XYZ file of C-alpha atoms in Angstrom:
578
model
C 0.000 0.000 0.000
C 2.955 2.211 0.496
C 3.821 1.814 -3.109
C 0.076 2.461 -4.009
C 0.313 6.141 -1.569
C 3.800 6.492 -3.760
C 2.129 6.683 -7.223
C -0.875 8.292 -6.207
C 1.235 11.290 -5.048
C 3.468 10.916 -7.993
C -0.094 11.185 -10.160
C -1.822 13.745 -8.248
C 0.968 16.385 -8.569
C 1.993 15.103 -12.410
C -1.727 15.740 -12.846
C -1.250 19.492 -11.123
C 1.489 19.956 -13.262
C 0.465 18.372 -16.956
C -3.339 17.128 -16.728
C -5.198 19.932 -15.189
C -5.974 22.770 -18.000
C -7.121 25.430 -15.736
C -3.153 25.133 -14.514
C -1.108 25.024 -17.221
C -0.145 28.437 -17.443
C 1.644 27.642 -14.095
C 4.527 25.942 -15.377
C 5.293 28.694 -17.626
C 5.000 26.844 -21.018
C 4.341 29.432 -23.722
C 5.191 28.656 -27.530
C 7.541 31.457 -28.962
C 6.513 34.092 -30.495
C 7.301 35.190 -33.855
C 6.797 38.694 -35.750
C 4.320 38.360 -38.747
C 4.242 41.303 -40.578
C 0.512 40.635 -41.581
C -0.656 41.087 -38.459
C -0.946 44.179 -37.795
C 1.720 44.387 -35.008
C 2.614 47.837 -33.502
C 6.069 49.573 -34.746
C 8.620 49.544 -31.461
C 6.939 51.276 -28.621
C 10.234 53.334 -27.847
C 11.844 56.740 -28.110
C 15.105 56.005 -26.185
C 15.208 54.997 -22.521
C 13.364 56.713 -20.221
C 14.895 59.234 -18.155
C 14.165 61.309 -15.239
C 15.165 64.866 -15.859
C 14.198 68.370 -14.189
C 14.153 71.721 -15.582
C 16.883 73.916 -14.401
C 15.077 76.963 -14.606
C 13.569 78.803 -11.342
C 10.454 76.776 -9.773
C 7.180 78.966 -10.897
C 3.745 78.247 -10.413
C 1.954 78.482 -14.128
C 0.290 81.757 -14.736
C -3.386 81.609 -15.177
C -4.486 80.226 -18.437
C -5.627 77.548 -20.468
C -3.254 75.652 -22.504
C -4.123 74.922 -25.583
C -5.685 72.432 -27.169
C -4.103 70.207 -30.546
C -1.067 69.646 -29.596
C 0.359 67.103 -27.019
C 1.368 68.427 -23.603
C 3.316 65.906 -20.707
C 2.663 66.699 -17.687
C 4.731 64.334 -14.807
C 2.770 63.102 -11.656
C 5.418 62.750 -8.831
C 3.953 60.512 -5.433
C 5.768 58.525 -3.298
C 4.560 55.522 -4.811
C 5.473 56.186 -8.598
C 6.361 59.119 -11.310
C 3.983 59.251 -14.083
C 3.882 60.781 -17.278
C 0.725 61.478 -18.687
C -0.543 63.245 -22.087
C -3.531 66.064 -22.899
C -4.584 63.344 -25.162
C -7.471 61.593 -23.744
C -7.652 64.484 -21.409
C -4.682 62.946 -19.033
C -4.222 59.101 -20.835
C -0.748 58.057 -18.575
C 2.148 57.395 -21.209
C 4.899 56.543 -18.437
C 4.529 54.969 -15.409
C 7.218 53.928 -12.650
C 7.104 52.016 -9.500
C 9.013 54.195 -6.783
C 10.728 51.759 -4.089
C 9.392 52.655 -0.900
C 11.196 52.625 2.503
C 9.780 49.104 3.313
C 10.385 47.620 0.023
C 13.576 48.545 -1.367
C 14.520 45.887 -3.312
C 10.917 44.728 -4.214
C 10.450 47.131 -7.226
C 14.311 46.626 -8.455
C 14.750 44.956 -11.788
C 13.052 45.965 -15.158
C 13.385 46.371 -18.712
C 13.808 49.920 -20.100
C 12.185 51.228 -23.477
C 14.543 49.456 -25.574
C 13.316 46.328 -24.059
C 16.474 45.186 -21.960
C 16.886 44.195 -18.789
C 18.872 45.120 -16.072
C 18.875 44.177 -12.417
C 19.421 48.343 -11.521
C 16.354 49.712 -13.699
C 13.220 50.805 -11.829
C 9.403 48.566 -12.883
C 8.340 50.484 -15.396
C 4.485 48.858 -16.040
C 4.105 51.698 -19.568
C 6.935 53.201 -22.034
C 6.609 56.271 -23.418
C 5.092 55.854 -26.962
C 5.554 58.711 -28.781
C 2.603 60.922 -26.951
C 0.337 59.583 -30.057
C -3.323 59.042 -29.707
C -2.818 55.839 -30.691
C -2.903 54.403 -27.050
C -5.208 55.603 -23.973
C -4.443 54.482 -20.626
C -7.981 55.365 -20.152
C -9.938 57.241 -22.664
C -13.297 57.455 -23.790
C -14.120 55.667 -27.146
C -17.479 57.128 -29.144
C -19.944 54.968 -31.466
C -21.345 56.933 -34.228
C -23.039 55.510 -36.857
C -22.105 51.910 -35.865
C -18.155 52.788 -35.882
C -16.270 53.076 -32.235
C -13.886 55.780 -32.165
C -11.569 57.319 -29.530
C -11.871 60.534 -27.990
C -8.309 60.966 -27.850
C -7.672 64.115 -29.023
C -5.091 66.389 -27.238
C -7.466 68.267 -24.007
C -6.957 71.684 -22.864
C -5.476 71.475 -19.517
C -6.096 74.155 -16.774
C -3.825 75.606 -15.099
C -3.041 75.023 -11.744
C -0.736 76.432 -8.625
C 0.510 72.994 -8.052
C 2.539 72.525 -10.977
C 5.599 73.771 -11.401
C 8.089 73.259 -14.678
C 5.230 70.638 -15.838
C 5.471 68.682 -12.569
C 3.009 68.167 -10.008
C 3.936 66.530 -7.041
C 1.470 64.876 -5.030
C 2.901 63.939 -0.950
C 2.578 61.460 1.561
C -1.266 62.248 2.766
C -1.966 64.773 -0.337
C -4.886 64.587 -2.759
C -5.019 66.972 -5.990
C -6.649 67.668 -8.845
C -6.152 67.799 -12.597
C -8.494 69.604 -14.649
C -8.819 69.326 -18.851
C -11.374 69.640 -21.328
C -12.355 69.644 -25.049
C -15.164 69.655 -27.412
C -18.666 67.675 -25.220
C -15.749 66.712 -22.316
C -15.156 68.283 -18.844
C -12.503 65.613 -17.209
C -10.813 66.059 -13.595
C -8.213 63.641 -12.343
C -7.863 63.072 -8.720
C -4.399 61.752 -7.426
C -3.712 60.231 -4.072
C -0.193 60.222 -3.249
C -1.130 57.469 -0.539
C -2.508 54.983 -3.284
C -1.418 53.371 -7.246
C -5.114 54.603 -8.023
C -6.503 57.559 -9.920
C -10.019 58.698 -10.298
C -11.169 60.037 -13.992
C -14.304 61.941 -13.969
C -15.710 62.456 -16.889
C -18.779 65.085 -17.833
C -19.278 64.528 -21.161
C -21.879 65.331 -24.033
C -21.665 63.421 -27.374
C -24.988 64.395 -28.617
C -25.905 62.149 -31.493
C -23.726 59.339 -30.749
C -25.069 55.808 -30.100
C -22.866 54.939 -26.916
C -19.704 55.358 -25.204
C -17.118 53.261 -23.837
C -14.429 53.612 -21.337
C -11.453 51.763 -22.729
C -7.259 51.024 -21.440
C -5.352 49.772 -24.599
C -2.171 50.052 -23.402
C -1.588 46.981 -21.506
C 0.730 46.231 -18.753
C 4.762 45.936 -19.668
C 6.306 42.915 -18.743
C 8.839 43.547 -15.520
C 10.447 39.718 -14.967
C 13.677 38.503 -16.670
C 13.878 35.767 -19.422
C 14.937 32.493 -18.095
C 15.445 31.156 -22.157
C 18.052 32.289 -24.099
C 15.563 32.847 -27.264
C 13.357 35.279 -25.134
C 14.244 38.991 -23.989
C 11.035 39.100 -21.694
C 10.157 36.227 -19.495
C 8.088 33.505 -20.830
C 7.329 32.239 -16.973
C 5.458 35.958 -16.703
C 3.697 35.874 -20.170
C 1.947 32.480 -18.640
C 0.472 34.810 -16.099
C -0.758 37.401 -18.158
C -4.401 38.114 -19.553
C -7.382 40.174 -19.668
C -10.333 39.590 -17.408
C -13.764 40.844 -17.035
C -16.336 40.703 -13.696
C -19.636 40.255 -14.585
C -22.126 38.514 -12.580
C -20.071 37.041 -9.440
C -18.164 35.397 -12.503
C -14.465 36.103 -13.750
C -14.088 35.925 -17.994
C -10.832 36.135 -19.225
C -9.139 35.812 -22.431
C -5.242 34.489 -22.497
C -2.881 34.899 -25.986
C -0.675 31.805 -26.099
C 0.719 32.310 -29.789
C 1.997 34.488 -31.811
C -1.203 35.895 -33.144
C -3.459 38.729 -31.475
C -6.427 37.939 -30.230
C -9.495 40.108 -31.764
C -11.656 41.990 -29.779
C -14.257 39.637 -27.803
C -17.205 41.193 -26.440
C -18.887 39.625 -22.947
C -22.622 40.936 -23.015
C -23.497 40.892 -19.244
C -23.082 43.937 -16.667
C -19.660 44.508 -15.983
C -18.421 45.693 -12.361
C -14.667 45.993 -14.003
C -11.998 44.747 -16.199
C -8.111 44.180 -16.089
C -4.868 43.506 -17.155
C -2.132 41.426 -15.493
C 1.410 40.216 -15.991
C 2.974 38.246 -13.047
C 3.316 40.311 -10.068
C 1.702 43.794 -11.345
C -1.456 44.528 -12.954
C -4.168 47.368 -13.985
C -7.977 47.141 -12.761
C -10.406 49.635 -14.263
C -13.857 50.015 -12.200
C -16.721 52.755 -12.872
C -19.205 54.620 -10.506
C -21.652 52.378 -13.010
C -21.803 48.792 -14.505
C -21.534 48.647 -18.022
C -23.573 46.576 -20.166
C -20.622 44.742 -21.543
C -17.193 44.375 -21.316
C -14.214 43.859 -24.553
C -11.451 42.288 -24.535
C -8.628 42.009 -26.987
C -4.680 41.659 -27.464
C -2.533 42.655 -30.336
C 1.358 42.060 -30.978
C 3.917 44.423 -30.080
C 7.753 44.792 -31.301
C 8.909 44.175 -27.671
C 13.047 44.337 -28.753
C 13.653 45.761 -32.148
C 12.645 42.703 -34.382
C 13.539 39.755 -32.228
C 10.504 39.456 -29.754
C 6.328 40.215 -30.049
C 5.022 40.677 -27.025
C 1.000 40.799 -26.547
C -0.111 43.809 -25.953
C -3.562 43.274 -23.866
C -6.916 45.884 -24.267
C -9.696 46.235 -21.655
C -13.396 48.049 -22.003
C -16.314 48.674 -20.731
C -19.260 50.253 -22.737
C -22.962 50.521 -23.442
C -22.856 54.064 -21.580
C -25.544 56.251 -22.996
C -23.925 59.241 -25.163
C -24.069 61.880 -22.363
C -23.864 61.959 -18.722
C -20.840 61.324 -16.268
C -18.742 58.662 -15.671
C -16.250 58.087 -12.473
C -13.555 55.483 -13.662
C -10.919 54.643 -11.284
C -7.689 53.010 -12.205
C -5.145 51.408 -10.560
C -1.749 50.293 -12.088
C 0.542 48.390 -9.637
C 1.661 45.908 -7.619
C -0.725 42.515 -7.174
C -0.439 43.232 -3.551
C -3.556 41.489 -1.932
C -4.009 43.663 0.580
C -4.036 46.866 -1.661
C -6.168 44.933 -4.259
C -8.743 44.061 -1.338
C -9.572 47.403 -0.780
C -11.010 48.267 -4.843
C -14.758 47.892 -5.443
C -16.671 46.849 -2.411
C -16.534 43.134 -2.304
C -12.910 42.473 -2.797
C -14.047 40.498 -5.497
C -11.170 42.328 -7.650
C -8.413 39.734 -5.817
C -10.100 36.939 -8.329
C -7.297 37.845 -10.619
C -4.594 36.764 -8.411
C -5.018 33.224 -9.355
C -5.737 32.211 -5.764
C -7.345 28.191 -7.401
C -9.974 27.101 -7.502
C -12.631 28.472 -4.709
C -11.919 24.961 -2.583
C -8.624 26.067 -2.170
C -8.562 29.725 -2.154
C -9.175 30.019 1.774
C -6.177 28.135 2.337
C -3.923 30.037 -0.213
C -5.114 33.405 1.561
C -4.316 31.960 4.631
C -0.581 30.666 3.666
C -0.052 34.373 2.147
C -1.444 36.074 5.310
C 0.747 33.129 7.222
C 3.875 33.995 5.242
C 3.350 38.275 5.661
C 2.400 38.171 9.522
C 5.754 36.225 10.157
C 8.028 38.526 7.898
C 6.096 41.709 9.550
C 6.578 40.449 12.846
C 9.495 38.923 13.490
C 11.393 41.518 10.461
C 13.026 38.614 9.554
C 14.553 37.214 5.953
C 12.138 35.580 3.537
C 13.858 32.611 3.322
C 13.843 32.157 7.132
C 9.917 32.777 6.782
C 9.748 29.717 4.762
C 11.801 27.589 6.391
C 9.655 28.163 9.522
C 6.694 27.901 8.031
C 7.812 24.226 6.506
C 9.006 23.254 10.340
C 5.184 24.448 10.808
C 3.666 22.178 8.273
C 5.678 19.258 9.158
C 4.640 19.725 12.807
C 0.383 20.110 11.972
C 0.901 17.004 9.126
C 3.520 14.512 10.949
C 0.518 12.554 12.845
C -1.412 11.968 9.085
C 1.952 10.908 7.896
C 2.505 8.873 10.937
C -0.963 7.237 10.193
C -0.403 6.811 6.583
C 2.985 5.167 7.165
C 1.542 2.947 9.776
C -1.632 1.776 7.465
C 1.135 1.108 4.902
C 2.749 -0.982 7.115
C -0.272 -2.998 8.447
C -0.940 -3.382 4.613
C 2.151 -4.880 3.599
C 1.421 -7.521 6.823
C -1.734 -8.537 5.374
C -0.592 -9.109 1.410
C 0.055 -12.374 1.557
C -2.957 -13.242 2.666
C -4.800 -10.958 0.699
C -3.157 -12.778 -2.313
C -4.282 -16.318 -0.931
C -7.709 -14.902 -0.920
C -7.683 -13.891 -4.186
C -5.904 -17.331 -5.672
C -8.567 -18.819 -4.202
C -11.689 -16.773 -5.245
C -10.375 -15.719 -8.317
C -13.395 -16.598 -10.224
C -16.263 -15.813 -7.913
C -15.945 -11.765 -7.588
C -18.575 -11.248 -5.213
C -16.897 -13.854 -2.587
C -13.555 -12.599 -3.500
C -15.134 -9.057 -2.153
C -16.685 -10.317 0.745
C -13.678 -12.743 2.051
C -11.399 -9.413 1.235
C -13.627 -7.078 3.398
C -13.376 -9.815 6.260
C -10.057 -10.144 6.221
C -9.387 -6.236 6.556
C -11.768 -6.144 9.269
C -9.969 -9.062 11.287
C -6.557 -7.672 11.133
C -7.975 -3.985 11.485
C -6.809 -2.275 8.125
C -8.112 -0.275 5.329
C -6.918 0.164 2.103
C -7.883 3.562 1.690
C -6.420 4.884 5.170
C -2.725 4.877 3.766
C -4.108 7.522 0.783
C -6.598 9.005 2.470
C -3.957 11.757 4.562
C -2.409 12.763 1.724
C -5.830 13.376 -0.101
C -6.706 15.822 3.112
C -3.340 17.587 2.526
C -4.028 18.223 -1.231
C -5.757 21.633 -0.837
C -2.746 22.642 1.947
C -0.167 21.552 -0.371
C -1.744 23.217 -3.476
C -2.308 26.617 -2.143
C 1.514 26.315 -1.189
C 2.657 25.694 -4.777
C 0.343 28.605 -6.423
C 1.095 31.147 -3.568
C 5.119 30.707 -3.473
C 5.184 30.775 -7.190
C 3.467 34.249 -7.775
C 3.613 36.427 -4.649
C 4.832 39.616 -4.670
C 6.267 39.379 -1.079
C 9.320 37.497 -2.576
C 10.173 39.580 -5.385
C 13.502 40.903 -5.139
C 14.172 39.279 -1.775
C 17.288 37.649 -1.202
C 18.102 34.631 1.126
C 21.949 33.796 1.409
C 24.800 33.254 -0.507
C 23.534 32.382 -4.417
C 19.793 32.782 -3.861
C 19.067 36.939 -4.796
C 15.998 36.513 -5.402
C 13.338 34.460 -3.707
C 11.040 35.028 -6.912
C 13.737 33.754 -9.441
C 15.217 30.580 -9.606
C 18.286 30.187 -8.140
C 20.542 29.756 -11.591
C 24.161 29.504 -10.446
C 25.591 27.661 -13.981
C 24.455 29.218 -17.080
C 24.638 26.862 -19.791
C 25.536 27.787 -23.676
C 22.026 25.989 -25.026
C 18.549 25.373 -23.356
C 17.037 22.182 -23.004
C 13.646 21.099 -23.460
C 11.677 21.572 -20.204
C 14.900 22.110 -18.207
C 15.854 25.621 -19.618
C 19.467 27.518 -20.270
C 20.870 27.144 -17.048
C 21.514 24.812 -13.835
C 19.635 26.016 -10.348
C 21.080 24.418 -6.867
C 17.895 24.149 -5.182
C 16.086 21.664 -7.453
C 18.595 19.009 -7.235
C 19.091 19.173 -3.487
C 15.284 18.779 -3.405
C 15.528 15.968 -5.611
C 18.118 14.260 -3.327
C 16.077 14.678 -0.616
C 12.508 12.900 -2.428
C 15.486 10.407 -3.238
C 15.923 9.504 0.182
C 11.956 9.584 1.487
C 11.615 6.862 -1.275
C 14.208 4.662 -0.269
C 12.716 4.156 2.884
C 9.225 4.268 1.710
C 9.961 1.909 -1.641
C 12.016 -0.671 -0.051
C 9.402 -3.677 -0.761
C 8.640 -2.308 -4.120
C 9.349 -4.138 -7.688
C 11.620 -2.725 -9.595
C 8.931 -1.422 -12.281
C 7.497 0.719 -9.324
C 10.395 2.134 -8.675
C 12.241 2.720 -11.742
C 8.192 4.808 -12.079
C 8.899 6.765 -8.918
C 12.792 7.831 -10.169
C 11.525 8.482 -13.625
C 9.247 11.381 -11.444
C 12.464 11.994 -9.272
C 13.754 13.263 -11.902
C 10.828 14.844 -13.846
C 10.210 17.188 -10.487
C 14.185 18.028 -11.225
C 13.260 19.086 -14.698
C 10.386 21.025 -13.986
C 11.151 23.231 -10.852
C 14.731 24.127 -11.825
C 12.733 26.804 -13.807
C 10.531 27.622 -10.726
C 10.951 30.502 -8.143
C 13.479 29.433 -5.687
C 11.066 30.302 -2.394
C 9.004 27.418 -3.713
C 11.451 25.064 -4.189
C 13.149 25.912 -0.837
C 9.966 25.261 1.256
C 9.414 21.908 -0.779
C 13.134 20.787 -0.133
C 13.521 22.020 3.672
C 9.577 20.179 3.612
C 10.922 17.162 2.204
C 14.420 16.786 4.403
C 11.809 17.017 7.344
C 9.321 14.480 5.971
C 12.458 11.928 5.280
C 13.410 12.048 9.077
C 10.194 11.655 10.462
C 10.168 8.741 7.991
C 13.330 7.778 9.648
C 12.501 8.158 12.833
C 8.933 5.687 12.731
C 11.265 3.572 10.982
C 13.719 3.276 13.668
C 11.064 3.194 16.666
C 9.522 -0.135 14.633
């Protein structure tokens, strides 16, 4: 039976891994993308890499006008939080937006590509590159059907002046809220920044007289921010598994993924829509209104990510069926997936359905292992890594008297196959007395075949919400542990290798192999009756799980190896008190 407990494990997380659709985005299989020509695909979305720079001219408050409309004005938001760029265009459509690293996370928003589309470990998360300050983008904007044809309303605003800004900046403090006020043609718009939050409010008045609707739309996606961990690939094809476009509509999340190299056309969800997003691994971009929409769209279209060599899918989120005049309160965010900032959007926190939390049978427990995992770190101010490492002691601790039970079932099991083989010699042709002499013979030696499996079924959920939280939280991005592991979030690559291999990738991580030594030694305690086509099975998925997480984060393979050490002397230990 301990065989039997063996490959069901082996099965349940090969299914996790391979079998399971709803999970395959996971394991960070996406095919390569290619630039087709016919396609449509934006030119490079680049002017040269983004600099800060200040005027060096004396610090005056703009006189008292309007400034004119037709021609493209930048004006740069400046919070604690992030600098943003944003255009008269769209009455205020942001064109540049950086994370700021805050005094409690400096190294968390470290590490980013810059507008030419490379990466380096010192360049700030930059979620939108400046584009040109075309209309051809709005990061939001109103979009106008007229005569069956949706157009944007992205025309260059008039901006009013304000005391606030200074040389074209306005800077917006710890505890500050102000006000940015444009207009054009049918549209009064006033922004509303927060230097306390990653959201902005757009109110819009507007009057489009003999239009047939209007839609709120965001088509400028969400830039990638991870490194490549394949040679072939400037942006990282682990963080292009997490990205897609959803919609909320009825208690019920639609989404729409691009997994090749061609866009996705717009699809259109009929059903009233509480908000849409876009997300890439650890940031993302929600969009809510004061007022459901009737529908929601949702598209992607390919983008020259690096000069010619990558195409990187450029996701669009809307929300329409507004009528043609009347206001509109939109409120964006664009940051970190930080659940505890997400929680507080919309009113039922049911905006944290993008986090890819499972399904809702295990979602409980992966909200508790995240609020596990923060509480330690916040109270205790200690390392990452040690979080984990106490939170595995933890686990082993609340799970060693179901392994204890499944290893003593096993046991009792092995005891009783002999004569569970007599039995079924003997009855081999009469199945119902083969099942009744079977069910007596359990009962008189006081075993069940199902008790060795049935601990490690209860642990499923636990284990699961472990995998999908240290894979994608933010908490361990950019946090080191000790010596070769920088970055809890990355693996832990310490040999780069001059080709990639299929499933294994372009370089050789510690952490994997030490975790495969230790399932190594769990199974030679638990395999030791086992034929030899069991366990050539088991190594064959010794050395799958090798494969497969040396391309993983290195938190999650350092809980599942410091997990597994403890599991193998526990093992040990019932072994030895036998």
């Amino acid at each position: 039976m301990s065989t039997q407990r063996n490959i069901l494990a082996a099965i349940l997380i090969f299914g996790i891994f391979m079998l399971i659709p709803q999970y395959m985005e996971m394991i960070g299989v996406v095919p390569e993308m290619e630039y087709d020509d016919g396609n449509g695909s934006h030119a490079a979305r680049q002017t040269g890499p983004q600099v800060d720079t200040y005027s060096a001219t004396p610090s005056v408050p703009e006189k008292n006008h309007l400034h004119s409309a037709g021609v493209s004005e930048i004006l740069t938001i400046i919070t604690p939080l992030y600098k943003a760029n944003i255009s008269s265009y769209g009455g205020g459509s942001v064109v540049y937006y950086k994370i700021h690293e805050t005094k409690n996370q400096t190294q968390r928003y470290v590490g980013g590509y810059d507008s030419l589309g490379v990466y380096s470990k010192a360049n700030s998360v930059v979620l939108l590159h400046d584009i040109g300050h075309t209309s051809d983008y709005c990061a939001p904007c109103l979009s106008v059907k007229d005569e069956g044809v949706f157009k944007k309303h992205n025309q260059a605003f008039s901006r009013k002046t304000s005391i606030d800004i200074i040389n074209g900046v306005l800077e917006v403090g710890e505890g500050e809220v102000k006000e940015i006020h444009y207009e054009s043609d049918g549209v009064q718009k006033k922004l509303i920044v927060d230097g306390d939050s990653y959201s902005i409010n757009h109110f819009f008045d507007y009057d489009f007289k003999s239009a047939d609707e209007v839609e709120v739309a965001w088509t400028s996606g969400v830039f990638p921010s991870e490194p490549s961990i394949n040679s072939s690939l400037s942006y990282s094809a682990d963080e292009l598994s997490y990205s897609s476009a959803y919609a909320y509509q009825n208690e019920s999340l639609e989404s729409i993924t691009q997994n090749s190299q061609v866009g996705l056309p717009a699809e259109v969800f009929n059903e009233k829509t509480d908000w849409v997003a876009i997300r890439t691994k650890f940031f993302g971009m929600v969009m809510l209104t004061d007022k459901k929409s009737n529908y929601a769209s949702l598209s992607s279209e390919n983008f020259l990510f690096r000069g010619d060599d990558d195409v990187l899918p450029i996701y669009s989120a809307g929300m329409g069926g507004y009528p043609s005049r009347g206001q509109l309160n939109v409120t964006t965010y664009l940051g970190p997936l930080d659940v505890d900032r997400i929680d507080l959007l919309g009113q039922d926190k049911s905006v944290s359905s993008i986090m890819n939390f499972g399904w809702s049978i295990i979602q409980p427990f992966s909200r508790a292992v995240l609020w596990t995992v923060k509480t330690i770190h916040n109270s205790l101010g200690i390392n990452y890594g040690f979080v984990l490492i106490i939170i595995a002691l933890l686990m082993r601790v609340i799970t060693g008297p179901l392994t204890r039970k499944s290893y003593e079932s096993s046991a009792k099991m092995k005891i009783v196959a002999p004569l569970q083989k007599k039995v079924q010699e003997k009855y081999k042709n009469d199945p119902q007395r083969l099942q009744q002499e079977m069910g007596k013979l359990w009962k008189e030696h006081g075993v069940n075949p199902v008790s060795g499996c049935l601990p490690m079924l209860i642990q499923w959920p636990i284990l699961m919400s472990f995998f999908i939280v240290f894979r994608s939280t933010i908490e361990f991005r950019g946090a080191s542990f000790f010596g070769w592991i920088s970055d809890l979030s990355q693996p832990d690559y310490l040999i780069a290798l001059p080709f990639d291999i299929p499933l294994y990738g372009g370089a050789v991580a510690i952490l994997p192999i030490l975790m495969g030594i230790s399932m190594f030694l769990t199974m030679k305690i638990t395999m030791q009756a086992t034929d030899d086509t069991q366990k050539t099975f088991m190594y064959f998925m010794n050395v799958f799980f090798i494969l497969i997480f040396n391309s993983f984060p290195s938190g999650l393979t350092l809980y599942y190896t410091i997990f597994n050490f403890l599991s193998y002397q526990q093992q040990l230990s019932i072994k030895n008190s036998k």
